Structure formats: C-alpha cells, structure tokens
Short mmCIF file of C-alpha atoms in Angstrom, two decimals:
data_model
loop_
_atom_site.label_atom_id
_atom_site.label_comp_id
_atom_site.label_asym_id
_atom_site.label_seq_id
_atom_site.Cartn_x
_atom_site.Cartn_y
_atom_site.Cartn_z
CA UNK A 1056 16.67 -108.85 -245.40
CA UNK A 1057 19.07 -108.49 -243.10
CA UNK A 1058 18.69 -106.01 -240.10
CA UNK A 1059 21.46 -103.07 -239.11
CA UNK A 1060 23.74 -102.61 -236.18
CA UNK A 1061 21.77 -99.08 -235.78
CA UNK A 1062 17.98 -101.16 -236.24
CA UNK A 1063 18.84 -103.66 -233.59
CA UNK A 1064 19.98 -100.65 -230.89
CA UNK A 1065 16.92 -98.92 -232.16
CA UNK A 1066 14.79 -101.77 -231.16
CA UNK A 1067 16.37 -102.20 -227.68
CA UNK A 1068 15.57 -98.73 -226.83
CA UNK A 1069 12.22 -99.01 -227.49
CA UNK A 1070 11.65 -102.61 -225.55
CA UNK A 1071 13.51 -101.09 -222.56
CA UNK A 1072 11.38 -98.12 -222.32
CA UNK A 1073 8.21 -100.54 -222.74
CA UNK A 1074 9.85 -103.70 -220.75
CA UNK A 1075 10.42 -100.44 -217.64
CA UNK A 1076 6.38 -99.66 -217.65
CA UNK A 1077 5.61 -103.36 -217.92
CA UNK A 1078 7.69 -103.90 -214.51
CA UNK A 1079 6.55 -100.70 -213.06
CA UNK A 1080 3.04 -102.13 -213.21
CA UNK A 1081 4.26 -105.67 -212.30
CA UNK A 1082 5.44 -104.64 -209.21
CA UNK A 1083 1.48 -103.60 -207.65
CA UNK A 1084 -0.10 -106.53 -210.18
CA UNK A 1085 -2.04 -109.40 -208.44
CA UNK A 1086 -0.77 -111.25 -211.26
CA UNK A 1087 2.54 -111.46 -210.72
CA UNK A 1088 5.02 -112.88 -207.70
CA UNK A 1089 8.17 -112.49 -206.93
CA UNK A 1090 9.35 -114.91 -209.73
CA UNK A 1091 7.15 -113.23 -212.62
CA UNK A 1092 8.68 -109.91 -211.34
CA UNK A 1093 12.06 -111.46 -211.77
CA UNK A 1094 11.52 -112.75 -214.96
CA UNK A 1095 10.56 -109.27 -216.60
CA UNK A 1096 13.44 -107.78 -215.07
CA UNK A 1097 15.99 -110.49 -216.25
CA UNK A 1098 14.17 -109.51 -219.75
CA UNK A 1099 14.52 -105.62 -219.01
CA UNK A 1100 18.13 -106.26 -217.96
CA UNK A 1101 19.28 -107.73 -221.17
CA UNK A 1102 18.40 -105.02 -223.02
CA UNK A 1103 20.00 -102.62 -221.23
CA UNK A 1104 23.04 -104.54 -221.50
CA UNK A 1105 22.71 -104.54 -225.01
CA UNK A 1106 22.30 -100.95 -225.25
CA UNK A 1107 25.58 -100.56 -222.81
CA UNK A 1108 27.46 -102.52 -225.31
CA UNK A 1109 26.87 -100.26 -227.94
CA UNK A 1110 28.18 -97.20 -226.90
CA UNK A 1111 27.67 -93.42 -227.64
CA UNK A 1112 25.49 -94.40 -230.46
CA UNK A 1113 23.14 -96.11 -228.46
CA UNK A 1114 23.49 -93.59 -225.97
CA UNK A 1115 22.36 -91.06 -228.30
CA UNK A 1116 19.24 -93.21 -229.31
CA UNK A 1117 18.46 -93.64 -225.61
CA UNK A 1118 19.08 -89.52 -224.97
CA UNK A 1119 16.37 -89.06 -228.30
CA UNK A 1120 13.96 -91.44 -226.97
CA UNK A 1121 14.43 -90.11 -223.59
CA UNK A 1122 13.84 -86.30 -224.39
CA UNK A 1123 10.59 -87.20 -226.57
CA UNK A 1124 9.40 -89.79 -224.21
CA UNK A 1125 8.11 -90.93 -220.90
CA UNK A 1126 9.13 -92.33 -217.49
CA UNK A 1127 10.77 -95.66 -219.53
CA UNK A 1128 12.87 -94.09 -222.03
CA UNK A 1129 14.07 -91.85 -219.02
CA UNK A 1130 15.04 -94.61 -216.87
CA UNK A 1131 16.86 -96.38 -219.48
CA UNK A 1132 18.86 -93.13 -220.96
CA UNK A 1133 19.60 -92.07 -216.73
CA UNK A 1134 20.44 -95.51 -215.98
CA UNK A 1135 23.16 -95.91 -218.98
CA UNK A 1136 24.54 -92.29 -218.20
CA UNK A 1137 25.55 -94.01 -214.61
CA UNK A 1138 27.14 -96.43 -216.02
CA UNK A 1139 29.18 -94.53 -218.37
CA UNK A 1140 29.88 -92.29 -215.36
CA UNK A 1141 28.33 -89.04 -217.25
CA UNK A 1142 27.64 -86.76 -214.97
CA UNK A 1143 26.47 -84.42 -217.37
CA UNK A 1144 23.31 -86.66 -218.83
CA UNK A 1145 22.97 -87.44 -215.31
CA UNK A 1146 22.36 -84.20 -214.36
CA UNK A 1147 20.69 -83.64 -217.53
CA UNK A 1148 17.79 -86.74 -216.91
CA UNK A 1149 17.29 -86.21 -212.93
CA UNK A 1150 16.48 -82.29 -214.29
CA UNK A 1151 13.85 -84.16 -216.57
CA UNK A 1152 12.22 -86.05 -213.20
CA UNK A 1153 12.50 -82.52 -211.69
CA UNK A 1154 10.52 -80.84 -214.51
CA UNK A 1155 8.27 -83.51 -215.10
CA UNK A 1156 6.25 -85.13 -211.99
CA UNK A 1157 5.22 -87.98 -213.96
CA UNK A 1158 8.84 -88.69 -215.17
CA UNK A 1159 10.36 -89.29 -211.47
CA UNK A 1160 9.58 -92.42 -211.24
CA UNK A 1161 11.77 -93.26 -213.85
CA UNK A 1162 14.65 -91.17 -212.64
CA UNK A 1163 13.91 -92.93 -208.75
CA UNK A 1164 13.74 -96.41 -210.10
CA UNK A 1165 16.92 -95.99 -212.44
CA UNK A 1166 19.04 -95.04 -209.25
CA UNK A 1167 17.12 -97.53 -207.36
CA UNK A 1168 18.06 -99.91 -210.04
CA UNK A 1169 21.63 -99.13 -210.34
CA UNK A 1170 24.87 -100.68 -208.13
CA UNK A 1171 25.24 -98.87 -205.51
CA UNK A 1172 28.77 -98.06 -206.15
CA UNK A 1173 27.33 -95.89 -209.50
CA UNK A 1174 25.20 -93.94 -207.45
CA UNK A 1175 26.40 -93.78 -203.33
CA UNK A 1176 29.54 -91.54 -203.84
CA UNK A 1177 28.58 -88.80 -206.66
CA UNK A 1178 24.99 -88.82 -207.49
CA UNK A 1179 22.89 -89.28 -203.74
CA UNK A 1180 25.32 -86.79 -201.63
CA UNK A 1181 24.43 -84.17 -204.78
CA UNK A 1182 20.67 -84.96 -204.47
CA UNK A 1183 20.58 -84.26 -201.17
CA UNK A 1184 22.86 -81.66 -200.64
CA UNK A 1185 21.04 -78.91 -197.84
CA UNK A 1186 21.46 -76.14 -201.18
CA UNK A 1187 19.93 -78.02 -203.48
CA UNK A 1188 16.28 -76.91 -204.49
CA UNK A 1189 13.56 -78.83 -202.39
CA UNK A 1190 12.73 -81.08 -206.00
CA UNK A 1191 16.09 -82.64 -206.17
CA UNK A 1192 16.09 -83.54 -202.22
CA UNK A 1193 13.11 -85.01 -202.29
CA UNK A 1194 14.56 -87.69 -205.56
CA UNK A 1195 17.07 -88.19 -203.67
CA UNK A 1196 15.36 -89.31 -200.27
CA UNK A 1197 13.25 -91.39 -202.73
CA UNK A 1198 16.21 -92.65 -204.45
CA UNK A 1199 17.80 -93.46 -200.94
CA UNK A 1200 14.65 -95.34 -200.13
CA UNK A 1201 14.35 -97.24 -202.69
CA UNK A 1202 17.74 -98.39 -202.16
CA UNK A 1203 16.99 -98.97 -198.55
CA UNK A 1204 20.23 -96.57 -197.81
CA UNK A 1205 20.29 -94.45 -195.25
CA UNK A 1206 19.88 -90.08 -196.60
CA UNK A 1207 21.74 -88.83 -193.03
CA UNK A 1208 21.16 -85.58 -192.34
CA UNK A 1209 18.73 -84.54 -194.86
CA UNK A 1210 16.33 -87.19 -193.97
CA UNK A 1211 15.85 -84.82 -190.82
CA UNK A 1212 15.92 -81.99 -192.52
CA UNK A 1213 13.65 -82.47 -194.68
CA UNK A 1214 10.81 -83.50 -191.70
CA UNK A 1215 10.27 -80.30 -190.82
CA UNK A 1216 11.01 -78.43 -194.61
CA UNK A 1217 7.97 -75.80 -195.82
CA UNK A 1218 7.96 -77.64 -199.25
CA UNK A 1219 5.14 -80.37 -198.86
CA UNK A 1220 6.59 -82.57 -201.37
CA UNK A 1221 9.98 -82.57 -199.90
CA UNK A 1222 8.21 -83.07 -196.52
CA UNK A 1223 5.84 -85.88 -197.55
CA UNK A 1224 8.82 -87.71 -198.96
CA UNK A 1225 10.66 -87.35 -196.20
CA UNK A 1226 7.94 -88.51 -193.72
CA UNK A 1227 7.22 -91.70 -196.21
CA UNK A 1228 11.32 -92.46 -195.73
CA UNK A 1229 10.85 -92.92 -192.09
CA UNK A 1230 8.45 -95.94 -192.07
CA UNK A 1231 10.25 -97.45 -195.38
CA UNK A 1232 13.56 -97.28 -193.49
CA UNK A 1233 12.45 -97.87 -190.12
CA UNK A 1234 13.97 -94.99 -188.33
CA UNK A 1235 12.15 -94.99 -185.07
CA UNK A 1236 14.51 -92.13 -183.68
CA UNK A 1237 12.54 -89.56 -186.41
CA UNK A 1238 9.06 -90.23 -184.74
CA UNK A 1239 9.54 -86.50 -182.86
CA UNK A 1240 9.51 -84.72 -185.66
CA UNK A 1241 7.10 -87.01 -187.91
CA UNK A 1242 4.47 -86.10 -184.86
CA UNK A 1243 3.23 -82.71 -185.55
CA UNK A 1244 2.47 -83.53 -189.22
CA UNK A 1245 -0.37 -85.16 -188.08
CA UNK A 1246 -2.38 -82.39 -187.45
CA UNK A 1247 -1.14 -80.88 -191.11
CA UNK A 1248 -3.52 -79.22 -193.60
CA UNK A 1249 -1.63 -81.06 -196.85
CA UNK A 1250 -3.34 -84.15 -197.07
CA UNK A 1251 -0.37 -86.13 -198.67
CA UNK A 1252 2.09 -84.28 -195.57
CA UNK A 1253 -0.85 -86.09 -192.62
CA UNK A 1254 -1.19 -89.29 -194.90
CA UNK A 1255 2.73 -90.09 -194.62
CA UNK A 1256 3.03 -88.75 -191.03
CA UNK A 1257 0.54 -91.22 -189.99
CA UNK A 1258 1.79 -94.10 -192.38
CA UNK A 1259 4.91 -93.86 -191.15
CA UNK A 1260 4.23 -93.32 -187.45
CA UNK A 1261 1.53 -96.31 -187.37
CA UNK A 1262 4.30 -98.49 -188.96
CA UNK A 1263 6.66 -97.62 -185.91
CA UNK A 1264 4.50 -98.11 -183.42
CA UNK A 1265 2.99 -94.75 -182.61
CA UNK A 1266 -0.55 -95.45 -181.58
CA UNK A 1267 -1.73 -91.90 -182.58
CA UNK A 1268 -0.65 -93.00 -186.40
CA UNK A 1269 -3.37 -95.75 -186.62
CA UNK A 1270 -5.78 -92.79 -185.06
CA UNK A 1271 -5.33 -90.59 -188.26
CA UNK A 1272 -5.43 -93.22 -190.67
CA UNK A 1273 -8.94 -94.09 -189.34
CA UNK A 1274 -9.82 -90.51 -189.39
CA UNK A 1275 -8.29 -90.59 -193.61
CA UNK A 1276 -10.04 -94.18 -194.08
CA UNK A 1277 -13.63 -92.40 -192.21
CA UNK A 1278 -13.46 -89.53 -194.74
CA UNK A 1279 -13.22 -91.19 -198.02
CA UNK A 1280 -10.62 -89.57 -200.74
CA UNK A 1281 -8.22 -91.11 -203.04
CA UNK A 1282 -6.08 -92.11 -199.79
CA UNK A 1283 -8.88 -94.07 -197.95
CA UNK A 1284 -8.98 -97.86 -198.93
CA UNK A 1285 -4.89 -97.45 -198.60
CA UNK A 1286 -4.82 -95.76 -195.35
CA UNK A 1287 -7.83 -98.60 -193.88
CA UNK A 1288 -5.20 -101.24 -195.16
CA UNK A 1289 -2.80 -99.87 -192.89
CA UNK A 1290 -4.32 -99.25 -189.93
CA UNK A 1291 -6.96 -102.62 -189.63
CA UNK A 1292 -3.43 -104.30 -189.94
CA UNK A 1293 -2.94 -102.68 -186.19
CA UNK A 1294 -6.31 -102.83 -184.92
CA UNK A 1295 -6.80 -106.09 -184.13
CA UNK A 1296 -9.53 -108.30 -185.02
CA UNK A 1297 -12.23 -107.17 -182.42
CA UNK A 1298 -11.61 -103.24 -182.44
CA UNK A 1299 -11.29 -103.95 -186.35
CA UNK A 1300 -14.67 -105.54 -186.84
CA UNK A 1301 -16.19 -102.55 -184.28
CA UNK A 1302 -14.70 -99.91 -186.39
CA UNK A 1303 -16.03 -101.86 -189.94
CA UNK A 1304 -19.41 -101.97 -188.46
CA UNK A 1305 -19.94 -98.17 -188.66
CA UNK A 1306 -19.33 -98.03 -192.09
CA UNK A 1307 -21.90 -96.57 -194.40
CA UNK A 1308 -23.47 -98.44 -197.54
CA UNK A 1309 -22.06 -95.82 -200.30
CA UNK A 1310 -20.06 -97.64 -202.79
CA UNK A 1311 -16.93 -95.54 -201.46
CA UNK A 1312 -17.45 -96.61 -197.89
CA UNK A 1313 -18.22 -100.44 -198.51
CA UNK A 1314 -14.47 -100.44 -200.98
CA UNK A 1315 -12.75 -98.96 -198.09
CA UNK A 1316 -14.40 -101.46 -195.68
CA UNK A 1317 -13.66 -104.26 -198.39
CA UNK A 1318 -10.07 -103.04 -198.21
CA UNK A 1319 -10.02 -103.18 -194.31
CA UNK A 1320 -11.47 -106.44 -194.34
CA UNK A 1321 -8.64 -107.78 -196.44
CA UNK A 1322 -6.01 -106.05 -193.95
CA UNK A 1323 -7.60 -107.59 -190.97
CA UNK A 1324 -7.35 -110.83 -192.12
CA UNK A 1325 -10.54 -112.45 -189.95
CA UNK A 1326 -11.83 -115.69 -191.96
CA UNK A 1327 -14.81 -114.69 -190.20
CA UNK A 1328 -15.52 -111.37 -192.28
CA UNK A 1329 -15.27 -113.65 -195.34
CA UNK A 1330 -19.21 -114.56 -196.13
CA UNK A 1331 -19.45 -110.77 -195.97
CA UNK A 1332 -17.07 -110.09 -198.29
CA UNK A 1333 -18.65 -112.64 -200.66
CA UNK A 1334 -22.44 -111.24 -200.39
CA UNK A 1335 -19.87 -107.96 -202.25
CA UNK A 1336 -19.02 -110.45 -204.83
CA UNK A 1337 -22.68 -109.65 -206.47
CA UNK A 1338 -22.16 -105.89 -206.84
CA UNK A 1339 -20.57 -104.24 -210.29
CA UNK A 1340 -18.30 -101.60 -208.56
CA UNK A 1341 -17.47 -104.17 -205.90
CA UNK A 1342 -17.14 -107.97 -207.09
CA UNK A 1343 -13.29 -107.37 -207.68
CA UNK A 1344 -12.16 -105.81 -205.01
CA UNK A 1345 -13.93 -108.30 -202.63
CA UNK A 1346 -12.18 -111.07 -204.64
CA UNK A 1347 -9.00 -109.30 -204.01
CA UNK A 1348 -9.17 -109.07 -200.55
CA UNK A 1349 -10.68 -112.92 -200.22
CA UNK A 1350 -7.30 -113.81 -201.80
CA UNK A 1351 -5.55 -111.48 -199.48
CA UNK A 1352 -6.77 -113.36 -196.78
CA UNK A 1353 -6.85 -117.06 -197.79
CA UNK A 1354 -4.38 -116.75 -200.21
CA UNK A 1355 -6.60 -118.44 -202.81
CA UNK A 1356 -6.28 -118.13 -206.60
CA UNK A 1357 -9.45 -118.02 -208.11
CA UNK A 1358 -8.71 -118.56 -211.80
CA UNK A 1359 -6.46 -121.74 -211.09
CA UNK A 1360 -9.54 -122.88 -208.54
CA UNK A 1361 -11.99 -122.55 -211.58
CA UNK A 1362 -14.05 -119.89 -209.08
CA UNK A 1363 -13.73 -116.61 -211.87
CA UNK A 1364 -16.73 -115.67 -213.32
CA UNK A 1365 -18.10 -113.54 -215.94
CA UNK A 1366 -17.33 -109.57 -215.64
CA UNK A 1367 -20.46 -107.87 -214.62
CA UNK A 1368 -19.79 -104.72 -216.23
CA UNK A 1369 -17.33 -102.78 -218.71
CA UNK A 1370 -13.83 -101.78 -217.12
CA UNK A 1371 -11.18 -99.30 -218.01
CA UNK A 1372 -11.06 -95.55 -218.38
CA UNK A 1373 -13.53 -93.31 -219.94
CA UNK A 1374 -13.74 -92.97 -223.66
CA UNK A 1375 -15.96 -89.36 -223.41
CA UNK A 1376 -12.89 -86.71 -223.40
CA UNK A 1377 -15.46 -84.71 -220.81
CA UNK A 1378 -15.25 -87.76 -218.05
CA UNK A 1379 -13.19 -86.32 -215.56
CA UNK A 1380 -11.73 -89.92 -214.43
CA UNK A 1381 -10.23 -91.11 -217.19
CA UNK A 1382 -7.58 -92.67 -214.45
CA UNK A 1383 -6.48 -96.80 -214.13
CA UNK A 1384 -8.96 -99.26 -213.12
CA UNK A 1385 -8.09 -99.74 -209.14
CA UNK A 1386 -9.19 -103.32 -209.89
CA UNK A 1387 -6.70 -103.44 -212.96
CA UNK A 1388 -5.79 -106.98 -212.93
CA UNK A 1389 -8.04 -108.51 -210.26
CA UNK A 1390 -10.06 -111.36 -211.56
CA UNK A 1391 -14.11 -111.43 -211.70
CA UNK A 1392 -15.13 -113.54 -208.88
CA UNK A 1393 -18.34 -116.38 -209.47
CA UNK A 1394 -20.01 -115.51 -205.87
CA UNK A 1395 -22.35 -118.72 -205.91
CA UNK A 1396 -18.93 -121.04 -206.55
CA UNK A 1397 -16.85 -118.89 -204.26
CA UNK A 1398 -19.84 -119.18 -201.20
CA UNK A 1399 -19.64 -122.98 -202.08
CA UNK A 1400 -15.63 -123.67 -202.10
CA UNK A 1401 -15.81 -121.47 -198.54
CA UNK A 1402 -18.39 -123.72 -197.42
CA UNK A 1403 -15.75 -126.61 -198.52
CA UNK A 1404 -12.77 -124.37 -196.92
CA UNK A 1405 -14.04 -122.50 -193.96
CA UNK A 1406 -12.46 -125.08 -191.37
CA UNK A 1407 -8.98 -124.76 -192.43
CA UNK A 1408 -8.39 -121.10 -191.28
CA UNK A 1409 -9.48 -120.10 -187.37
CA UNK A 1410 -11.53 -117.23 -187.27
CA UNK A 1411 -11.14 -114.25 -184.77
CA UNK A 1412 -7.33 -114.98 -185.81
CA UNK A 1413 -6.07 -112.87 -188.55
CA UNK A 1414 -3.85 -114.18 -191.41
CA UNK A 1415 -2.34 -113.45 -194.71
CA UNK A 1416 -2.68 -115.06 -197.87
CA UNK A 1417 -3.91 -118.15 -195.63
CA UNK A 1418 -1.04 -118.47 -193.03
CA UNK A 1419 -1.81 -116.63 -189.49
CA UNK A 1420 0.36 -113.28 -189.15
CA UNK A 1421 3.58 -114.35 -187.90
CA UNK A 1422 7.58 -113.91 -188.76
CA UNK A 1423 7.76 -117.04 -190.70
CA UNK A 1424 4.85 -116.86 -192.20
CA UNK A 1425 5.24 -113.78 -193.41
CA UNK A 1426 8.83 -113.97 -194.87
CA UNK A 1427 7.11 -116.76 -196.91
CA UNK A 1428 4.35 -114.61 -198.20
CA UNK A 1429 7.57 -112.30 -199.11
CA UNK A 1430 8.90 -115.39 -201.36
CA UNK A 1431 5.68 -116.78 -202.54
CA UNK A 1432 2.48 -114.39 -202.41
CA UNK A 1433 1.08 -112.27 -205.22
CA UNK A 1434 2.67 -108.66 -205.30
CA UNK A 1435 -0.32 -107.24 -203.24
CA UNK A 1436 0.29 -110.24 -200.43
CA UNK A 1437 4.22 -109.37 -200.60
CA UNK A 1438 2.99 -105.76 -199.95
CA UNK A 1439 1.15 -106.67 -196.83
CA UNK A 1440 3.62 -108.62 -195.86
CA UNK A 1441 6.41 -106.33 -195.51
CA UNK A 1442 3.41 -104.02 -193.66
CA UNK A 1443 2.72 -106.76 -191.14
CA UNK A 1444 6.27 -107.50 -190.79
CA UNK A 1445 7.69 -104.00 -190.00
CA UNK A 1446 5.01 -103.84 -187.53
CA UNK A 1447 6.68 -107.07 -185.78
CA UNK A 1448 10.47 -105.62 -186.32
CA UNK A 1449 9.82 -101.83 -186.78
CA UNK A 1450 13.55 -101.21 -187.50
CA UNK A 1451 13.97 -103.44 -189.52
CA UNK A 1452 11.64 -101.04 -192.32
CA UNK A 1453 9.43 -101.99 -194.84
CA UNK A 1454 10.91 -104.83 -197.34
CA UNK A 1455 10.88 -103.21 -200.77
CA UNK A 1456 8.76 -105.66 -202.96
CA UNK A 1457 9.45 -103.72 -205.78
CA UNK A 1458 13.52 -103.46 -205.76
CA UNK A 1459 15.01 -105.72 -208.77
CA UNK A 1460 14.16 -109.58 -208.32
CA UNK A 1461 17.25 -110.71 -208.10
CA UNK A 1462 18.29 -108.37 -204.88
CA UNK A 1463 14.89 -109.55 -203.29
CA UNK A 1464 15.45 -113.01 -203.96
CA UNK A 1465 19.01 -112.19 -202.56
CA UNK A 1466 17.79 -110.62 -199.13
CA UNK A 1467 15.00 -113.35 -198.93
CA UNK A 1468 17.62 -116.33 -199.35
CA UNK A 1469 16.17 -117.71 -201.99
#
C-alpha cells in the first residue's frame, strides 16, 4: 500500500516533536557526547527540512500538533513559522511559551536553534522590548543566551526588575555570557528572599570571580533543597582541593547531605576522595550518583570497563497517584556501579591521576584539557567543563553544550 503526500508530513511532525524531547534530554544525558548529540540533531534536522518543503500544509499539521501538544510540537511549528518569516504564528507560539511554563523550552530552543539572521532583526529586539510584559523579556534574554548574543539594554534592566522570573533569568544571562561589568547589580540579589533570584545571583557571580558567590552557594549546598547538589558542583569547582575537603567533612550522614557531598566530590576533582566515593557505591539511593561523579573525575566508563553491576533497587517515578514525587530519576541514565570491581580497577588505576590535584574526566583542570573534555567528555563532563573553563576566562562565558552539534563542533574546531 502505498503511503500519501499528507501521511508522510504527518509522520514528520510527529518524529520532530519526539526527535526535539529526545535531544532535549540528550543534551544533560551521561550517555551521550558531543557526537551522539550531533547525530540526533542531524536526525531532528532532516525532518524539519522535510516539513519546510512542504509548505502551508505541513505548516498547518505542525500548528495542530503544536496547539494540542507539548514543548516538541511547539518548537517545530515556532521554528518553521521563522523560516517562513510569519510573524503572526510567531507571535502566536512564543504566546504559547508565555502561557505555558513547561512549553518555553521549546519556544527558547527553537530561537536558539534558528540562523541568526531569522531571529536577530525582528523577533529578539520584540522580546525584549522595555514595554513588553516581564514573560516575554525574560524568553527573550533566554533566547539571547542560548544564542550566546548579547540582550543590550534589557539585560540590565532586567537585574534589578520586581518580577523574579524576569530577574532570575536575567541574573543566569550574566554568568552564561560572561558580562563581568553586571556584577554591581547581580550583588544585592544575594541576600534575596526568592530562592531561584539568590541561586542565579550567586551562580553567576561565583562564575565571574566574585568570592562572595561561592559563599552563598555553600550556604544553598549546607541547606539542602532541590538547588543543593547543583549549587555544591559549582562552588567545590572554586574551592580548591584543601578548603573543599574541610567543607565536605562537615557534612551530615542523611541521604540528602551525603548526594550533595557526592556531587561536590565530583566537582572537586581530588583522586584522593575517590575510595570514599566508592564505600557510596554500596548504598541504594547512592550507588549511581557516586558512579557518576567517579566518572566525572577519572573520566572512566564503567559499562565499556565491564565495572556495572546489578541495580540495587527499582528506579523511576512513582506509580501511587498520592506520591508527591512522581518527578525524573536524578540518576536517569547513570549506570549501576559493581563497588567490589570498581575498589579493585582503582586499586589497578590509582597511580595514574595525582591526588591533592583536581581534574576532570581524568585530565588535571587546565585550558587544554578542558577544551578537550568540550570535544570528547560525556554531556555532564562537557558541562563541567565549560564551568571550569569560564572560571579560567570569565569573559569568555559559559560554552553552551547544548547549542546544535554542528555550531559546537564549529566553535570547538572540530
């Protein structure tokens, strides 16, 4: 039987909107580099051209999809309106992000996506336009960010604004772009009440230097929360590995405090913290994470190295609709470590890497080494990488490991 013009644009919409939340995971997945990331987006990207060639009727397929559906079938209907220079469905799917939270990442990602000539003269300047409502400005400082383009004006602006989204975005844009000359007004958001508004303050001012920064993501990392284990990967990154084996020493024995201790062992990078982190490898809630941040460290794989082992307990949300966290597995994707074959390969291993010198995914934290970890590592690795290396070049930002693979690969030279 042979298949219609209308079945084959039919299909197309629905593989871009699933290929989109297949690379929107890729890009955090310990599974995947910077070449697996590519390939999923070279698959992504021929869709969309096929939906491109097939004009307003795919379009209207696309819009359907889009109005019934999630973050992918957003991104793919926004993303074709730009290049059919629509202004209207443009409008029309960045008012979706607006509505919808959960949707913006597919309206951010589609402009982030796009050429920059679809999106630098029209669509940014209109995002960020000082009357638009605080929603739209703080897309388009995303947007702007994830292009690695500069917002102007309303990058300031938007420091000091009284809408905590719109502020938190803005504060996040300053370490992402580098923009030292901000710090000034970044500062007194470290004392704020919003959580998210202190978080990005402090990312952002750790990342450019500004010792008080790595101060209150201690503080965040000390007081558990959903931003801990990400605000102790920051900050042991700037510690050092004597003041960051002090500070992991006074951390308690709850399962919360020993994951974000796991996760500031990882970002401190001391092969000497590593039989710790394998005595971890025993406990349930745990065994993963520790594996993860043995990786992060040595840069070993432990299913090629044969040193996986069996999972020690069920993963994956909740099935009882009263379970409050039905939310992703934090682990999603990290293998189950085998701690007697791990503690016996590091017993093999434990020469090759100098401890009381930190390093990343087994080379010691340098320029070149990291701008290999950017070409080579695991997605995780590439993320600490383009930490560590904005802390060496603060102006030059933070290297987007999650831009298309082909504009990475571009940037990296190669």
């Amino acid at each position: 039987m042979s298949i219609t013009e209308d079945e084959v644009f039919a299909q197309a919409v629905d593989n871009a909107g699933f290929l989109w939340c297949q690379r929107d995971s890729a890009a955090r997945d310990p599974r995947y580099d910077l070449k697996g990331l590519a390939e999923v987006d070279a698959r992504l990207a021929a869709q969309l051209e096929l939906l491109g060639r097939g004009g307003p009727g795919a379009a209207e397929m696309c819009a359907a999809a889009a109005v019934e559906g999630g973050a992918g079938e957003v991104f793919a209907a926004l993303l074709l309106a730009l290049v059919r220079r629509d202004q209207g469905d443009v409008a029309r799917w960045i008012a979706r992000g607006v509505e919808a939270p959960a949707i913006a990442r597919g309206v951010v990602s589609a402009i982030g996506w796009a050429a920059p000539g679809l999106v630098v003269k029209d669509v940014l300047p209109a995002l960020l336009d000082a009357k638009a409502p605080p929603a739209f400005r703080a897309i388009g400082i995303a947007a702007s960010a994830a292009q690695r383009r500069d917002p102007g004006p309303a990058l300031r602006e938007a420091l000091s604004a009284e809408d905590v989204r719109l502020r938190a975005r803005a504060l996040k844009a300053l370490g992402e772009l580098g923009f030292v000359e901000g710090l000034d007004e970044a500062r007194p958001a470290l004392g704020a009440e919003d959580g998210a508004v202190r978080f990005w303050a402090a990312w952002s001012a750790a990342l450019l230097g500004e010792a008080r920064g790595v101060d209150v993501l201690l503080e965040i990392a000390a007081g558990g929360g959903a931003l801990a284990e990400r605000a102790a990967g920051v900050a042991l990154r700037q510690l050092g590995a004597h003041a960051g084996a002090r500070w992991l020493r006074g951390r308690g024995e709850s399962a919360g405090a020993q994951r974000v201790a796991i996760a500031g062992v990882g970002a401190l990078g001391d092969p000497a913290l590593v039989p710790w982190l394998i005595e971890r490898m025993g406990a349930p809630g745990l065994a993963r994470c520790a594996g993860g941040a043995l990786s992060m460290i040595t840069g070993v794989d432990l299913v090629k190295e044969e040193l996986e082992g069996p999972a020690l307990e069920e993963t994956g949300p909740s099935d009882d609709a009263e379970d409050e966290d039905v939310g992703p597995d934090p682990d999603d994707g990290l293998p189950w470590p085998d701690a007697a074959a791990v503690a016996r390969w590091w017993a093999r291993r434990r020469g090759d890497l100098a401890a009381g010198r930190r390093h990343l995914w087994g080379r010691e934290v340098e320029l070149a080494g990291l701008n290999e970890v950017l070409r080579r590592g695991n997605q995780p690795a590439r993320a600490a990488a383009a930490i560590e290396r904005c802390f060496l070049r603060p102006r030059l930002g933070v290297f987007e490991v999650r831009a298309r693979g082909e504009r990475q690969r571009a940037e990296l030279g190669g």
